[in-house]
Structures are given as C-alpha cells and as structure tokens.
Amino acid sequence: MAKKRKISIRKVLQVFTTFVAATSCIIAIISAAKIEGEKTLERVEVHINSGKKYHFIEEKQILNETINYRNIDIMHTPLKKLDIQSMERVLKADPWVADASLYIDAKRVLHMSVTQRIPVVRLFEQGGSSYYMDNTMSIMPLAPNFIYYTSVVTNMPPVKDDSAGMALKKQVLMLVRNIQADTFWNAQISQIVVDSDYSFELIPVLGQQKIVFGDTSRMKEKFNNLYSFYMNVLNRIGWDKYETLDVRFKGQVIASPSLPYKGPVDKANASMNWINSIVQTEARIDSGKAIAAAAKQAKAEPDKKEEKKEEKKTTKKDDKKDIKKEGKKDDKKDAKKDPKKDVKKDGKKEMHPAKEPQKKEPVSKDKNKDKEKHTPKYTLPENH
C-alpha cells in the first residue's frame, strides 16, 4: 500500500500569502488607475520631426485637429475618457502627416510625435490643377501657408490608384530622383513634360532645345550620353545650334538643328561691321543723289530739243506769213496798175496763185518716233 502524503502547512501558508499579495496589488493598481483616470492633463507637447527645416505642418494645426476632436476639450476631460488611438488615426488621416504617435506619461503630459511628409515633385495636370507627391507616391494638396520649390512635371494625365496610374507615378518618381541625385542635372533640368504615350521630354535651363527622353529604361546611360554631347559638341558650336535632342536610342544622340543658326559673335568684328555699314549707307546715298541728278539732266535735254524745234517751227510760220503778206501787197499794186488785164477763160475767173488755199501737210510718223526716241522711257526717283 502506498503511503499517504502529509499536507504541509508551510506550503499552504505560502500559497495563501502570495494570493493575498497579488489581489491586493491588483486592487491597488485598479484603485490608483481610477484615481488617475479622474484627473485631467497637465499640458500637451507636440514634437514635429524635421520641423526646423520644413514647416508644412504647424503646432496649431495639430492641436486643432486633436483638441477639437469630436468637440471634446481634452484639457478638461478626464484621462479615462480620452481615446488616444482615435486621435492618432485623425492625425494620420492628414495628407501632410506621414506618421503620428500619442502617449501620456506619469506626469499627465500628452506627447504628440508627428512626422511630416516632404514633397519630392510638383505635378501639374492637363486640366490645370496641381499637387505635390512624396517618396511614397502619396499625394499632398497645395497649402496656402507655404510654397515649396521642387522639380516640376507638367501635362500630367489624371492619375487614379489603379495599376496604370501607379506605374506612371513610379516612373515619374524614378526620373525625378535620378535628376535630383546629380547636381548638374538638378540645376540644368527645369521641367519634365509627360507625352500622350506616357513618355517624357526634358526642358533645360541653359539652351532653347527640348530633350526627347522616352521612358525610364536605361536612364543612367541616356544621361551619360547627353552629358558627353553637351561637353564635346554644344560647348564648341553653341548651345542654341540644335532645336531637339533625342536620346531614346541606344548609344547615340540624334540632334535636329534649328534654322536659322547664328554663331557666336565677335565684339571687335561687330563694331567694325557697324562702321562699315555706316560708310556703305553714306556711299549709297551719294550714289543715289548722283543718279537722280543724271536723270534730271536726261529729262532736261529732250525738253530743250523740243523747245528748239518749236522755236524753229514758229520762225518758219512767221516767215511764211511774211511772204504771204508781201505777195498780197504786190498783187494789190499790180491790180491798181492794170485793172483791165483780168482775163476770163471758159467763163471762170483765174485764181491768183497767191490766193489758192494751201493744203495742210500731214504730220509724218517719223517725227513722233523722233520724239519718242528723245524722251526717256523710265525715270528714276529723285531720292534713291
């Protein structure tokens, strides 16, 4: 038969004492919690990560969102009635808040630790609206309190949270990160344009050409080819020589020239050209005056010839008139001397030769031709 074990009084006392101590501690904690729960907050402290460098969120905004949550004044509300988790969710719903954590310490101080989002790129949609995007591809609206200068992407189509929209935002983010990581391209590229086929064009600061970049594949190779083209070609022939630079193809840069091309200007040659232009204009003016004077003389000579011809014609007419007058006088004298000598032949009176009507001579066409020869067909203007 097995021996019966004796109950140890010592062990029973140990179990009883531990149970009493545990229950008393629990009761003390609960009572202390009830007492503390009836108390209110002493103060609120807000901690904004990277708040010294960027001011996208202010303490007043955080306090307004949490203190006025559900129209409850947390400073005069018992601690047991404060819902810390819901307050955290309210802060995290802010598009400019990346993360938020709230807790109350033993001194009844509410600590709010908030991490704000930092925009990486500003996107301009085709409709005209604009917004910011951070490294996590989260969208932040514009705020009236500040303006943040960063990379700019224009002609952005309306983006949704589907696969196509997320893929486009990912490409934009990759391209912007690569540009911002290089000091040269960060200073050179002022704008990124999204084409209809979701490819990209780059607008530089220096130079008037546009850079057809394509998609984000082989991105480092494209930037290296473009940089070597800048250093080896554009530095020698000028930055405004080409209108379009295409780096979409592997191992090459296709450049389309802009017309007309103006090369670099030498200041010394430019000043000499200015003096030569003045001399040439003065010479043209003098030659114009000489041509105008020669034209005047050419006009005056045929006029003088015509005047001489008219004078000769008038003198001839006067001579004829004089001859006619003298003939009439002689006829009158003869008629007085011999009035009976008028003889009639066949019943008709004989006409005196001086009284016969003179026939007008037709104007010859040769004279008109001579006049046309003397008159110039083209006249030059007086002031050339």
Coordinates of C-alpha atoms in Angstrom, one line a residue:
M1 CA 0.0 0.0 0.0
A2 CA 1.1 3.5 -0.8
K3 CA 1.9 5.8 1.9
K4 CA -0.4 8.9 2.3
R5 CA 1.3 12.2 1.8
K6 CA 1.0 14.7 4.6
I7 CA -0.2 18.2 3.7
S8 CA 2.4 20.8 4.5
I9 CA 1.1 23.7 6.4
R10 CA 4.0 25.8 5.3
K11 CA 3.2 25.4 1.7
V12 CA -0.4 26.3 2.3
L13 CA 0.6 29.5 4.0
Q14 CA 2.9 30.4 1.2
V15 CA 0.2 30.0 -1.4
F16 CA -2.3 31.9 0.7
T17 CA 0.1 34.8 1.2
T18 CA 1.0 35.1 -2.4
F19 CA -2.6 35.1 -3.4
V20 CA -3.4 37.8 -0.9
A21 CA -0.5 39.9 -2.0
A22 CA -1.4 39.6 -5.7
T23 CA -5.0 40.5 -5.2
S24 CA -4.0 43.4 -3.0
C25 CA -1.7 44.7 -5.7
I26 CA -4.3 44.4 -8.4
I27 CA -6.8 46.2 -6.2
A28 CA -4.3 48.9 -5.5
I29 CA -3.5 49.3 -9.2
I30 CA -7.1 49.5 -10.2
S31 CA -7.9 52.0 -7.5
A32 CA -4.9 54.1 -8.5
A33 CA -5.9 53.9 -12.1
K34 CA -9.4 55.0 -11.2
I35 CA -8.0 57.9 -9.2
E36 CA -5.7 58.9 -12.1
G37 CA -8.4 58.4 -14.6
E38 CA -10.5 61.1 -12.9
K39 CA -7.6 63.6 -13.3
T40 CA -7.0 65.8 -16.3
L41 CA -4.0 66.6 -18.4
E42 CA -1.3 68.9 -17.2
R43 CA -0.1 70.0 -20.6
V44 CA 0.4 68.9 -24.2
E45 CA 3.7 68.7 -26.0
V46 CA 4.0 68.5 -29.8
H47 CA 7.1 67.1 -31.5
I48 CA 7.4 67.6 -35.3
N49 CA 10.1 65.7 -37.0
S50 CA 12.2 67.9 -39.4
G51 CA 10.2 70.8 -38.2
K52 CA 13.2 73.1 -38.1
K53 CA 13.9 72.8 -41.8
Y54 CA 10.4 72.4 -43.2
H55 CA 7.2 74.0 -41.9
F56 CA 4.5 72.1 -43.8
I57 CA 2.6 71.4 -40.5
E58 CA 2.4 73.8 -37.5
E59 CA 1.6 73.0 -33.9
K60 CA -1.6 75.0 -34.0
Q61 CA -2.9 72.7 -36.8
I62 CA -2.1 69.6 -34.9
L63 CA -3.7 70.9 -31.7
N64 CA -6.8 72.0 -33.6
E65 CA -7.2 68.5 -35.1
T66 CA -6.7 66.7 -31.8
I67 CA -8.1 69.0 -29.1
N68 CA -11.2 69.8 -31.1
Y69 CA -11.7 66.1 -32.0
R70 CA -15.4 65.3 -31.6
N71 CA -15.9 68.7 -30.0
I72 CA -14.2 67.5 -26.8
D73 CA -11.8 69.7 -24.9
I74 CA -9.1 67.3 -24.0
M75 CA -7.5 69.7 -21.5
H76 CA -10.6 69.5 -19.2
T77 CA -11.6 65.9 -20.0
P78 CA -10.7 63.1 -17.6
L79 CA -7.9 60.9 -18.7
K80 CA -10.0 57.7 -18.7
K81 CA -12.3 59.3 -21.3
L82 CA -9.6 60.2 -23.8
D83 CA -9.3 57.9 -26.8
I84 CA -5.6 58.1 -27.8
Q85 CA -5.9 55.6 -30.7
S86 CA -8.7 57.5 -32.4
M87 CA -6.7 60.7 -32.0
E88 CA -3.7 59.0 -33.7
R89 CA -6.0 58.0 -36.6
V90 CA -7.2 61.6 -37.0
L91 CA -3.6 62.8 -37.3
K92 CA -2.6 60.1 -39.7
A93 CA -5.5 61.0 -42.0
D94 CA -3.9 64.4 -42.6
P95 CA -2.3 64.2 -46.1
W96 CA 0.8 66.1 -44.9
V97 CA 1.4 63.7 -41.9
A98 CA 3.4 60.5 -42.6
D99 CA 3.2 59.1 -39.1
A100 CA 1.9 60.0 -35.7
S101 CA 2.2 58.6 -32.2
L102 CA 0.5 59.8 -29.0
Y103 CA 1.0 58.7 -25.3
I104 CA 0.5 60.1 -21.8
D105 CA 3.4 59.8 -19.2
A106 CA 3.2 59.6 -15.5
K107 CA 3.2 63.3 -15.1
R108 CA -0.1 63.5 -17.1
V109 CA 1.6 65.1 -20.1
L110 CA 0.3 64.3 -23.6
H111 CA 3.1 63.8 -26.1
M112 CA 2.3 64.1 -29.8
S113 CA 5.1 62.9 -32.1
V114 CA 4.3 63.8 -35.8
T115 CA 6.4 63.0 -38.9
Q116 CA 5.5 65.3 -41.8
R117 CA 5.7 64.4 -45.5
I118 CA 8.3 66.0 -47.6
P119 CA 7.3 66.7 -51.3
V120 CA 9.6 65.5 -54.0
V121 CA 7.9 66.7 -57.1
R122 CA 5.0 69.1 -58.0
L123 CA 2.6 67.7 -60.6
F124 CA 0.5 69.9 -63.0
E125 CA -2.4 68.0 -64.6
Q126 CA -3.8 68.7 -68.0
G127 CA -6.9 70.4 -66.5
G128 CA -4.8 72.9 -64.6
S129 CA -4.9 71.5 -61.1
S130 CA -1.6 70.8 -59.3
Y131 CA -0.4 68.9 -56.2
Y132 CA 2.7 67.5 -54.6
M133 CA 4.0 63.9 -54.3
D134 CA 6.4 62.5 -51.8
N135 CA 8.8 59.4 -51.9
T136 CA 6.0 57.0 -51.0
M137 CA 3.9 58.3 -54.0
S138 CA 1.4 59.8 -51.6
I139 CA -0.5 62.9 -52.9
M140 CA -0.5 66.1 -50.9
P141 CA -2.7 69.1 -51.8
L142 CA -1.4 72.7 -52.1
A143 CA -1.4 74.6 -48.8
P144 CA -2.0 78.4 -48.7
N145 CA 0.6 78.9 -46.0
F146 CA 3.7 78.0 -47.9
I147 CA 5.2 77.4 -51.4
Y148 CA 7.8 74.6 -51.8
Y149 CA 10.2 74.8 -54.7
T150 CA 11.0 71.4 -56.2
S151 CA 11.0 69.5 -59.5
V152 CA 8.1 70.3 -61.8
V153 CA 6.2 67.8 -64.0
T154 CA 3.6 69.2 -66.5
N155 CA 0.9 67.8 -68.8
M156 CA 0.2 65.0 -66.2
P157 CA -2.9 63.0 -67.1
P158 CA -5.5 62.4 -64.3
V159 CA -4.0 59.6 -62.2
K160 CA -6.0 57.0 -60.3
D161 CA -5.0 54.4 -57.8
D162 CA -5.1 51.6 -60.4
S163 CA -2.1 49.8 -61.9
A164 CA -1.6 52.3 -64.8
G165 CA -1.7 55.3 -62.5
M166 CA 0.7 53.7 -60.0
A167 CA 3.1 52.7 -62.8
L168 CA 3.1 56.3 -64.2
K169 CA 3.7 57.8 -60.7
K170 CA 6.6 55.3 -60.2
Q171 CA 8.3 56.3 -63.4
V172 CA 7.9 60.0 -62.5
L173 CA 9.4 59.3 -59.1
M174 CA 12.3 57.4 -60.5
L175 CA 13.1 60.1 -63.1
V176 CA 12.9 62.9 -60.5
R177 CA 15.1 61.0 -58.0
N178 CA 17.8 60.4 -60.7
I179 CA 17.7 64.1 -61.6
Q180 CA 17.9 65.4 -58.0
A181 CA 20.7 63.0 -57.2
D182 CA 23.0 64.7 -59.8
T183 CA 24.0 68.3 -59.1
F184 CA 24.4 69.1 -62.8
W185 CA 21.1 67.8 -64.0
N186 CA 19.3 69.1 -60.9
A187 CA 20.4 72.6 -61.9
Q188 CA 20.0 72.1 -65.7
I189 CA 16.6 70.4 -65.9
S190 CA 13.8 72.9 -65.1
Q191 CA 10.7 71.0 -66.3
I192 CA 9.6 67.4 -67.2
V193 CA 6.7 67.1 -69.7
V194 CA 4.6 63.9 -70.0
D195 CA 3.6 63.0 -73.5
S196 CA 0.4 61.2 -74.6
D197 CA 2.2 57.8 -74.7
Y198 CA 3.5 58.3 -71.1
S199 CA 7.0 59.1 -72.3
F200 CA 9.0 62.1 -71.1
E201 CA 10.5 65.3 -72.5
L202 CA 13.0 67.4 -70.6
I203 CA 13.2 71.2 -70.8
P204 CA 16.7 72.5 -69.9
V205 CA 17.5 75.8 -68.2
L206 CA 20.5 76.6 -70.5
G207 CA 19.6 76.3 -74.2
Q208 CA 16.4 76.5 -76.1
Q209 CA 16.2 72.9 -77.2
K210 CA 13.9 70.2 -75.9
I211 CA 15.2 66.8 -74.9
V212 CA 13.2 63.7 -76.0
F213 CA 13.9 61.3 -73.2
G214 CA 11.4 58.5 -73.8
D215 CA 10.7 56.1 -70.9
T216 CA 12.8 55.4 -67.8
S217 CA 14.6 52.4 -69.2
R218 CA 18.4 52.8 -69.5
M219 CA 18.1 56.1 -67.6
K220 CA 21.8 56.4 -66.5
E221 CA 23.0 55.6 -70.0
K222 CA 20.8 58.3 -71.5
F223 CA 22.0 60.9 -69.1
N224 CA 25.6 59.9 -69.7
N225 CA 25.2 60.2 -73.5
L226 CA 23.5 63.6 -73.1
Y227 CA 26.3 64.8 -70.8
S228 CA 29.0 63.8 -73.2
F229 CA 27.1 65.5 -76.1
Y230 CA 27.0 68.7 -74.0
M231 CA 30.7 68.6 -73.2
N232 CA 32.0 67.6 -76.6
V233 CA 29.6 69.2 -79.1
L234 CA 27.5 72.0 -77.6
N235 CA 30.4 73.6 -75.8
R236 CA 32.2 74.0 -79.2
I237 CA 29.5 75.1 -81.6
G238 CA 27.0 76.8 -79.3
W239 CA 24.1 75.8 -77.1
D240 CA 21.4 77.2 -79.5
K241 CA 22.6 75.3 -82.5
Y242 CA 20.1 72.4 -82.1
E243 CA 16.4 72.5 -81.5
T244 CA 15.7 68.9 -80.5
L245 CA 18.0 66.3 -78.8
D246 CA 16.7 62.7 -78.9
V247 CA 18.4 60.2 -76.5
R248 CA 15.8 57.4 -76.8
F249 CA 18.1 55.2 -78.9
K250 CA 20.9 53.1 -77.5
G251 CA 24.4 54.6 -77.8
Q252 CA 23.6 57.7 -79.7
V253 CA 22.1 61.2 -79.5
I254 CA 20.1 62.5 -82.5
A255 CA 20.3 66.3 -82.8
S256 CA 17.9 68.3 -85.1
P257 CA 19.3 71.8 -85.9
S258 CA 17.3 74.9 -85.5
L259 CA 17.1 77.3 -88.5
P260 CA 18.5 79.9 -89.0
Y261 CA 21.6 79.3 -87.0
K262 CA 23.5 82.3 -85.5
G263 CA 27.1 81.5 -84.5
P264 CA 29.0 83.2 -81.7
V265 CA 29.5 87.0 -82.3
D266 CA 32.9 88.6 -82.0
K267 CA 32.6 92.1 -80.4
A268 CA 35.5 93.6 -82.4
N269 CA 34.2 92.4 -85.7
A270 CA 30.7 93.5 -84.8
S271 CA 31.9 97.1 -84.1
M272 CA 33.9 97.1 -87.4
N273 CA 30.8 95.8 -89.3
W274 CA 28.8 98.6 -87.7
I275 CA 31.3 101.2 -89.0
N276 CA 31.4 99.6 -92.5
S277 CA 27.6 99.6 -92.6
I278 CA 27.6 103.4 -91.9
V279 CA 30.1 104.0 -94.7
Q280 CA 28.2 101.9 -97.1
T281 CA 24.9 103.7 -96.4
E282 CA 26.5 107.1 -96.9
A283 CA 28.0 105.8 -100.2
R284 CA 24.6 104.6 -101.3
I285 CA 23.0 107.9 -100.5
D286 CA 25.7 109.8 -102.5
S287 CA 25.3 107.4 -105.5
G288 CA 21.5 107.9 -105.3
K289 CA 21.9 111.6 -105.4
A290 CA 24.2 111.3 -108.5
I291 CA 21.8 109.1 -110.3
A292 CA 18.9 111.5 -109.5
A293 CA 20.9 114.4 -110.9
A294 CA 21.8 112.4 -114.1
A295 CA 18.1 111.6 -114.5
K296 CA 17.2 115.3 -114.2
Q297 CA 19.7 116.2 -116.9
A298 CA 18.4 113.4 -119.1
K299 CA 14.9 114.8 -118.7
A300 CA 16.1 118.3 -119.4
E301 CA 17.9 117.6 -122.6
P302 CA 14.9 116.3 -124.6
D303 CA 12.8 119.2 -123.3
K304 CA 15.4 121.6 -124.6
K305 CA 15.5 119.9 -128.0
E306 CA 11.7 120.1 -128.2
E307 CA 11.8 123.8 -127.3
K308 CA 14.3 124.4 -130.1
K309 CA 12.1 122.5 -132.6
E310 CA 9.1 124.5 -131.6
E311 CA 11.1 127.7 -132.0
K312 CA 12.2 126.7 -135.5
K313 CA 8.5 125.9 -136.4
T314 CA 7.3 129.3 -135.1
T315 CA 10.1 131.0 -137.1
K316 CA 9.1 129.1 -140.3
K317 CA 5.4 130.0 -139.8
D318 CA 6.3 133.7 -139.3
D319 CA 8.4 133.6 -142.5
K320 CA 5.6 132.1 -144.4
K321 CA 3.2 134.8 -143.1
D322 CA 5.6 137.5 -144.1
I323 CA 5.9 136.0 -147.6
K324 CA 2.1 135.8 -147.9
K325 CA 1.7 139.5 -146.8
E326 CA 4.4 140.6 -149.3
G327 CA 2.7 138.6 -152.1
K328 CA -0.7 140.2 -151.3
K329 CA 0.7 143.7 -151.4
D330 CA 2.4 143.1 -154.8
D331 CA -0.9 141.7 -156.2
K332 CA -2.8 144.8 -155.0
K333 CA -0.2 147.1 -156.6
D334 CA -0.5 145.1 -159.9
A335 CA -4.3 145.3 -159.7
K336 CA -4.2 149.0 -159.3
K337 CA -1.8 149.4 -162.2
D338 CA -3.6 147.0 -164.7
P339 CA -7.2 146.6 -163.7
K340 CA -8.3 145.6 -167.2
K341 CA -5.9 142.7 -167.5
D342 CA -8.2 140.2 -165.8
V343 CA -9.0 137.7 -168.5
K344 CA -11.8 135.1 -168.2
K345 CA -11.2 131.7 -169.6
D346 CA -14.2 129.5 -170.3
G347 CA -16.4 131.7 -168.0
K348 CA -14.3 131.1 -165.0
K349 CA -12.1 133.5 -163.2
E350 CA -8.5 132.7 -162.9
M351 CA -7.3 132.2 -159.4
H352 CA -4.3 134.1 -158.3
P353 CA -1.6 131.8 -157.3
A354 CA -1.1 133.7 -154.0
K355 CA -4.9 133.2 -153.2
E356 CA -5.0 129.5 -153.8
P357 CA -5.8 127.6 -150.5
Q358 CA -2.8 125.9 -149.1
K359 CA -3.2 122.2 -148.2
K360 CA -2.2 121.1 -144.7
E361 CA 0.8 118.8 -144.7
P362 CA 0.1 115.6 -142.8
V363 CA 2.2 115.1 -139.8
S364 CA 4.7 112.4 -140.5
K365 CA 5.0 109.5 -138.2
D366 CA 8.8 109.8 -138.2
K367 CA 8.6 113.0 -136.2
N368 CA 6.6 111.2 -133.5
K369 CA 9.2 108.4 -133.5
D370 CA 12.0 111.0 -133.1
K371 CA 10.2 112.5 -130.1
E372 CA 9.8 109.0 -128.6
K373 CA 13.4 108.4 -129.0
H374 CA 14.4 111.6 -127.2
T375 CA 12.0 111.1 -124.3
P376 CA 13.3 108.5 -121.8
K377 CA 11.0 105.6 -121.2
Y378 CA 12.0 105.1 -117.5
T379 CA 12.6 107.8 -115.0
L380 CA 14.5 107.4 -111.8
P381 CA 13.2 108.7 -108.5
E382 CA 14.9 111.8 -107.2
N383 CA 15.7 110.4 -103.8
H384 CA 17.1 106.9 -104.0

